[in-house]
CSV table of C-alpha atoms and ligand atoms in Angstrom, one decimal:
chain,number,residue,atom,x,y,z
A,1,MET,CA,0.0,0.0,0.0
A,2,ARG,CA,2.8,2.3,0.9
A,3,ALA,CA,4.6,1.8,-2.3
A,4,LYS,CA,1.5,2.5,-4.2
A,5,PHE,CA,1.0,5.7,-2.4
A,6,ASN,CA,4.6,6.9,-3.2
A,7,TYR,CA,4.0,6.0,-6.8
A,8,PHE,CA,1.1,8.5,-6.9
A,9,CYS,CA,2.8,11.1,-4.8
A,10,GLY,CA,3.2,14.5,-6.3
A,11,MET,CA,0.8,14.1,-9.3
A,12,ILE,CA,-2.0,16.7,-9.6
A,13,LEU,CA,-5.0,15.2,-11.4
A,14,THR,CA,-8.0,17.2,-12.6
A,15,ASP,CA,-11.4,15.7,-13.0
A,16,THR,CA,-12.9,18.2,-15.5
A,17,HIS,CA,-16.4,16.8,-15.2
A,18,THR,CA,-17.8,15.3,-12.1
A,19,HIS,CA,-21.3,15.5,-10.4
A,20,ILE,CA,-20.0,15.2,-6.8
A,21,TYR,CA,-23.2,16.8,-5.5
A,22,SER,CA,-25.3,13.9,-6.9
A,23,GLU,CA,-27.7,12.1,-4.6
A,24,SER,CA,-25.8,9.0,-5.4
A,25,PHE,CA,-23.1,10.3,-2.9
A,26,ASP,CA,-25.6,11.2,-0.1
A,27,GLU,CA,-24.3,8.4,2.1
A,28,ASP,CA,-20.5,8.8,1.6
A,29,GLN,CA,-19.8,12.1,0.0
A,30,ASP,CA,-16.8,13.0,2.3
A,31,GLN,CA,-15.2,9.5,2.0
A,32,MET,CA,-15.7,9.7,-1.8
A,33,MET,CA,-13.9,13.1,-1.9
A,34,GLN,CA,-11.1,11.8,0.4
A,35,ARG,CA,-10.5,8.7,-1.8
A,36,ALA,CA,-10.0,11.0,-4.8
A,37,ILE,CA,-7.9,13.6,-3.0
A,38,GLU,CA,-5.6,10.9,-1.5
A,39,ILE,CA,-4.5,9.7,-4.9
A,40,GLY,CA,-4.0,13.2,-6.3
A,41,VAL,CA,-7.4,14.1,-7.8
A,42,THR,CA,-7.5,17.5,-6.1
A,43,ARG,CA,-9.3,19.6,-8.7
A,44,PHE,CA,-13.0,18.9,-9.3
A,45,PHE,CA,-14.8,20.8,-12.1
A,46,VAL,CA,-18.5,20.4,-11.4
A,47,PRO,CA,-21.2,20.8,-14.2
A,48,SER,CA,-24.7,21.9,-13.4
A,49,ILE,CA,-27.9,20.1,-14.5
A,50,ASP,CA,-30.8,22.3,-13.5
A,51,SER,CA,-31.9,24.7,-10.7
A,52,THR,CA,-32.9,21.8,-8.4
A,53,TYR,CA,-29.2,21.0,-7.9
A,54,THR,CA,-27.9,24.5,-7.3
A,55,ASN,CA,-28.0,24.5,-3.5
A,56,ALA,CA,-26.3,21.1,-3.4
A,57,MET,CA,-23.5,22.5,-5.6
A,58,TYR,CA,-23.0,25.5,-3.4
A,59,ASN,CA,-22.9,23.2,-0.3
A,60,ILE,CA,-20.1,21.1,-1.6
A,61,GLU,CA,-18.3,24.1,-2.9
A,62,SER,CA,-18.3,25.6,0.6
A,63,LYS,CA,-17.1,22.3,2.1
A,64,TYR,CA,-14.1,22.1,-0.3
A,65,PRO,CA,-13.4,25.6,-1.4
A,66,GLU,CA,-9.8,24.8,-2.5
A,67,ASN,CA,-10.9,21.8,-4.6
A,68,VAL,CA,-14.3,22.5,-6.1
A,69,PHE,CA,-14.8,24.7,-9.2
A,70,LEU,CA,-18.4,25.1,-10.2
A,71,MET,CA,-20.1,25.6,-13.6
A,72,MET,CA,-23.6,27.0,-14.3
A,73,GLY,CA,-25.9,25.8,-17.1
A,74,LEU,CA,-29.0,23.8,-18.1
A,75,HIS,CA,-28.4,20.2,-19.2
A,76,PRO,CA,-30.0,19.4,-22.5
A,77,THR,CA,-32.0,16.4,-21.1
A,78,HIS,CA,-33.5,18.9,-18.6
A,79,VAL,CA,-34.8,21.2,-21.3
A,80,LYS,CA,-38.5,20.8,-20.9
A,81,GLU,CA,-41.7,22.9,-20.8
A,82,ASN,CA,-40.2,25.2,-18.2
A,83,TYR,CA,-36.9,25.8,-20.0
A,84,LYS,CA,-37.3,29.6,-20.1
A,85,ASP,CA,-37.5,29.7,-16.3
A,86,GLU,CA,-34.5,27.4,-16.0
A,87,LEU,CA,-32.5,29.6,-18.5
A,88,LYS,CA,-33.4,32.7,-16.4
A,89,HIS,CA,-32.0,30.9,-13.3
A,90,VAL,CA,-28.7,30.2,-15.2
A,91,GLY,CA,-28.5,33.9,-16.3
A,92,ASP,CA,-29.3,35.2,-12.8
A,93,GLU,CA,-26.8,33.0,-11.0
A,94,LEU,CA,-24.0,33.9,-13.6
A,95,GLU,CA,-24.8,37.6,-13.2
A,96,LYS,CA,-24.7,37.4,-9.4
A,97,ARG,CA,-21.3,35.8,-9.2
A,98,LEU,CA,-19.6,37.4,-12.2
A,99,ASN,CA,-20.8,40.9,-11.9
A,100,GLY,CA,-22.0,40.9,-8.3
A,101,ASP,CA,-20.0,41.4,-5.1
A,102,LEU,CA,-19.8,37.7,-4.2
A,103,SER,CA,-16.3,36.4,-3.7
A,104,LYS,CA,-17.2,33.2,-5.6
A,105,THR,CA,-17.4,32.7,-9.3
A,106,PHE,CA,-18.2,30.1,-12.0
A,107,TYR,CA,-15.5,28.6,-14.2
A,108,ALA,CA,-17.7,27.6,-17.2
A,109,VAL,CA,-21.1,27.5,-18.7
A,110,GLY,CA,-22.1,23.8,-18.6
A,111,GLU,CA,-23.1,21.3,-19.2
A,112,ILE,CA,-25.0,22.5,-22.3
A,113,GLY,CA,-25.7,21.0,-25.7
A,114,ILE,CA,-28.0,18.6,-27.4
A,115,ASP,CA,-29.1,15.1,-26.5
A,116,LEU,CA,-31.2,13.1,-29.0
A,117,TYR,CA,-30.7,9.7,-27.4
A,118,TRP,CA,-33.3,10.0,-24.6
A,119,ASP,CA,-35.9,12.2,-26.2
A,120,LYS,CA,-36.3,14.3,-29.4
A,121,THR,CA,-39.5,16.1,-28.3
A,122,PHE,CA,-37.7,19.3,-27.4
A,123,LEU,CA,-35.1,19.4,-30.1
A,124,LEU,CA,-35.9,23.0,-31.1
A,125,GLU,CA,-35.9,24.1,-27.5
A,126,GLN,CA,-32.6,22.3,-26.9
A,127,LYS,CA,-31.0,24.1,-29.8
A,128,GLU,CA,-32.3,27.5,-28.6
A,129,ALA,CA,-31.1,26.8,-25.0
A,130,PHE,CA,-27.7,25.7,-26.3
A,131,ARG,CA,-27.3,28.8,-28.4
A,132,TYR,CA,-28.5,31.1,-25.7
A,133,GLN,CA,-26.1,29.6,-23.2
A,134,ILE,CA,-23.2,29.9,-25.6
A,135,GLN,CA,-24.0,33.6,-25.8
A,136,LEU,CA,-24.0,33.9,-22.0
A,137,ALA,CA,-20.6,32.2,-22.0
A,138,LYS,CA,-19.3,34.8,-24.4
A,139,LYS,CA,-20.8,37.6,-22.4
A,140,TYR,CA,-18.9,36.5,-19.3
A,141,LYS,CA,-15.8,35.3,-21.2
A,142,LEU,CA,-16.2,31.7,-19.9
A,143,PRO,CA,-15.6,28.4,-21.6
A,144,ILE,CA,-18.5,26.1,-22.5
A,145,VAL,CA,-18.8,22.4,-21.6
A,146,ILE,CA,-20.7,20.5,-24.2
A,147,HIS,CA,-22.9,17.5,-23.8
A,148,CYS,CA,-23.4,15.8,-27.2
A,149,ARG,CA,-25.3,12.5,-27.5
A,150,GLU,CA,-26.4,11.2,-30.9
A,151,SER,CA,-26.3,14.8,-32.0
A,152,PHE,CA,-23.0,15.6,-33.6
A,153,GLU,CA,-24.5,17.3,-36.7
A,154,GLU,CA,-26.9,19.4,-34.6
A,155,VAL,CA,-24.2,20.5,-32.2
A,156,PHE,CA,-21.7,21.3,-35.0
A,157,GLU,CA,-24.4,23.3,-36.7
A,158,VAL,CA,-24.8,25.6,-33.7
A,159,LEU,CA,-21.0,25.8,-33.1
A,160,GLU,CA,-20.4,26.7,-36.8
A,161,SER,CA,-22.8,29.7,-36.4
A,162,GLU,CA,-21.2,30.8,-33.1
A,163,LYS,CA,-17.6,30.1,-33.8
A,164,GLY,CA,-14.8,32.6,-33.1
A,165,GLU,CA,-12.0,33.6,-30.7
A,166,ASP,CA,-14.5,34.0,-27.9
A,167,LEU,CA,-15.9,30.4,-28.3
A,168,PHE,CA,-13.9,27.8,-26.5
A,169,GLY,CA,-14.2,24.9,-24.1
A,170,ILE,CA,-14.6,21.2,-23.7
A,171,PHE,CA,-16.4,18.5,-25.7
A,172,HIS,CA,-17.3,16.5,-22.7
A,173,CYS,CA,-17.4,12.6,-22.9
A,174,PHE,CA,-16.1,12.6,-26.4
A,175,THR,CA,-17.3,9.5,-28.3
A,176,GLY,CA,-17.1,10.5,-31.9
A,177,THR,CA,-14.9,9.6,-34.9
A,178,ILE,CA,-11.5,11.0,-35.6
A,179,GLU,CA,-13.1,13.4,-38.1
A,180,ASP,CA,-15.5,14.6,-35.3
A,181,ALA,CA,-12.4,15.0,-33.1
A,182,HIS,CA,-10.6,17.3,-35.6
A,183,ARG,CA,-13.8,19.2,-36.1
A,184,ALA,CA,-14.3,19.8,-32.4
A,185,ILE,CA,-10.7,20.9,-32.0
A,186,GLY,CA,-11.2,23.3,-34.9
A,187,TYR,CA,-13.8,25.1,-32.7
A,188,ASN,CA,-11.3,25.6,-29.9
A,189,MET,CA,-12.6,22.6,-28.0
A,190,LYS,CA,-10.6,20.1,-25.9
A,191,LEU,CA,-11.8,16.6,-25.8
A,192,GLY,CA,-13.0,15.3,-22.5
A,193,ILE,CA,-11.9,11.7,-22.2
A,194,GLY,CA,-13.5,9.4,-19.6
A,195,GLY,CA,-14.6,5.9,-18.9
A,196,VAL,CA,-15.6,5.2,-22.5
A,197,VAL,CA,-11.9,5.0,-23.5
A,198,THR,CA,-11.6,1.9,-21.2
A,199,PHE,CA,-14.6,0.1,-22.8
A,200,LYS,CA,-13.9,-2.8,-25.2
A,201,ASN,CA,-16.3,-1.4,-27.8
A,202,GLY,CA,-15.6,2.3,-26.9
A,203,LYS,CA,-13.7,2.8,-30.2
A,204,ILE,CA,-12.0,6.1,-29.4
A,205,ASP,CA,-8.9,4.2,-28.0
A,206,ARG,CA,-8.2,3.1,-31.6
A,207,PHE,CA,-7.4,6.6,-32.9
A,208,LEU,CA,-6.8,8.7,-29.9
A,209,ASP,CA,-3.0,8.4,-30.2
A,210,GLN,CA,-3.3,10.4,-33.4
A,211,ILE,CA,-4.7,13.3,-31.5
A,212,SER,CA,-2.1,15.4,-29.6
A,213,LEU,CA,-2.3,15.2,-25.8
A,214,HIS,CA,-2.5,19.0,-25.8
A,215,HIS,CA,-6.2,18.6,-26.9
A,216,ILE,CA,-7.1,16.1,-24.1
A,217,VAL,CA,-8.6,16.6,-20.7
A,218,LEU,CA,-9.6,13.9,-18.2
A,219,GLU,CA,-13.0,13.4,-16.7
A,220,THR,CA,-15.1,10.8,-14.9
A,221,ASP,CA,-18.7,12.1,-15.4
A,222,ALA,CA,-19.3,10.5,-12.0
A,223,PRO,CA,-21.7,9.0,-10.9
A,224,TYR,CA,-22.2,7.9,-14.5
A,225,LEU,CA,-20.1,5.9,-17.0
A,226,ALA,CA,-17.7,4.2,-14.6
A,227,PRO,CA,-14.5,2.9,-16.3
A,228,THR,CA,-13.5,-0.8,-16.5
A,229,PRO,CA,-13.4,-2.7,-14.1
A,230,TYR,CA,-16.2,-0.8,-12.5
A,231,ARG,CA,-18.4,-0.5,-15.6
A,232,GLY,CA,-22.1,-0.5,-14.7
A,233,LYS,CA,-21.4,0.5,-11.1
A,234,ARG,CA,-21.5,3.9,-9.5
A,235,ASN,CA,-18.6,6.0,-10.8
A,236,GLU,CA,-16.5,8.4,-8.6
A,237,SER,CA,-13.6,10.8,-9.2
A,238,SER,CA,-10.9,8.4,-7.7
A,239,TYR,CA,-11.5,6.2,-10.8
A,240,LEU,CA,-9.8,8.9,-12.8
A,241,MET,CA,-6.8,6.8,-12.2
A,242,ASN,CA,-8.2,4.0,-14.4
A,243,ILE,CA,-8.7,6.4,-17.2
A,244,LEU,CA,-5.2,7.8,-16.8
A,245,GLU,CA,-3.7,4.3,-16.9
A,246,LYS,CA,-5.6,3.5,-20.1
A,247,LEU,CA,-4.3,6.7,-21.7
A,248,SER,CA,-0.8,5.8,-20.6
A,249,GLU,CA,-1.2,2.6,-22.7
A,250,VAL,CA,-2.8,4.4,-25.7
A,251,TYR,CA,-0.1,7.1,-25.8
A,252,GLN,CA,2.8,5.0,-24.6
A,253,LYS,CA,3.7,7.6,-22.1
A,254,PRO,CA,4.2,7.6,-18.3
A,255,ILE,CA,1.1,8.4,-16.2
A,256,GLU,CA,3.0,11.3,-14.6
A,257,GLU,CA,3.5,13.0,-18.0
A,258,ILE,CA,-0.2,12.6,-19.0
A,259,ALA,CA,-1.3,13.9,-15.6
A,260,ALA,CA,0.9,17.0,-16.0
A,261,ILE,CA,-0.2,17.8,-19.5
A,262,THR,CA,-3.9,17.2,-19.0
A,263,THR,CA,-3.9,19.3,-15.8
A,264,GLN,CA,-2.2,22.1,-17.6
A,265,ASN,CA,-4.8,21.8,-20.4
A,266,SER,CA,-7.6,22.2,-17.8
A,267,LYS,CA,-5.9,25.3,-16.5
A,268,ASP,CA,-5.7,26.7,-20.0
A,269,VAL,CA,-9.4,26.2,-20.5
A,270,PHE,CA,-10.8,27.2,-17.1
A,271,GLY,CA,-8.2,29.8,-16.3
A,272,VAL,CA,-7.5,28.3,-12.8
B,301,LIG,ZN1,-22.3,15.3,-16.9
């Protein structure tokens, strides 16, 4: 155990996408955080889903002020009849923290995008919400964190019309082809690589070595999408190590080097 601890010593790992406020962690949130921090996962970037989670996000931020970096946004699967009220909430919270006198801030607008896997009913509203939130990100000079599921064409269509120096961020849980990867990078996006890279049928491990590590950030998307060997179970940020080890195989580079590059990339995106 001691040897293992020394091996990890000194690495700073960044989980760029983790829902640590999820009700899945109600029973053991502190232990879950400690398990991650002990192995070097000390930076947690936390995407929003909708207004019902905002207080839980603020609570964990105040418990771990050094480690937790919050985003604000409306998740595409939560774009429903009340989406205008939800978007107002996003706008209000951003305004309070970025232009108000609170000492706290947000580090991205996310997670936002389009999801056609679960439900296509609100496609038009999803597109409108995505575009509106991109514009909020530009207004506050923040990166965006994109959720894209069975919707590459629709997401790229919006990015194409919003592209520019002021549009940048992360394509979270990237699962596309190498062509999609190059396209996303062309819009100033880093690729968020998570548990899918460890799956037997995940496919992205086959071409990832052709994408420079400078475009890659690490993420778990906890509590979802646990990497092998935990696939199908609850995911948590300490499992970032399994993703790191897989990337070390794919890129044929030591884990320390991948940790250093991907943490630097996260600093470049989030500005912290
Ligand atoms: Zn997520």
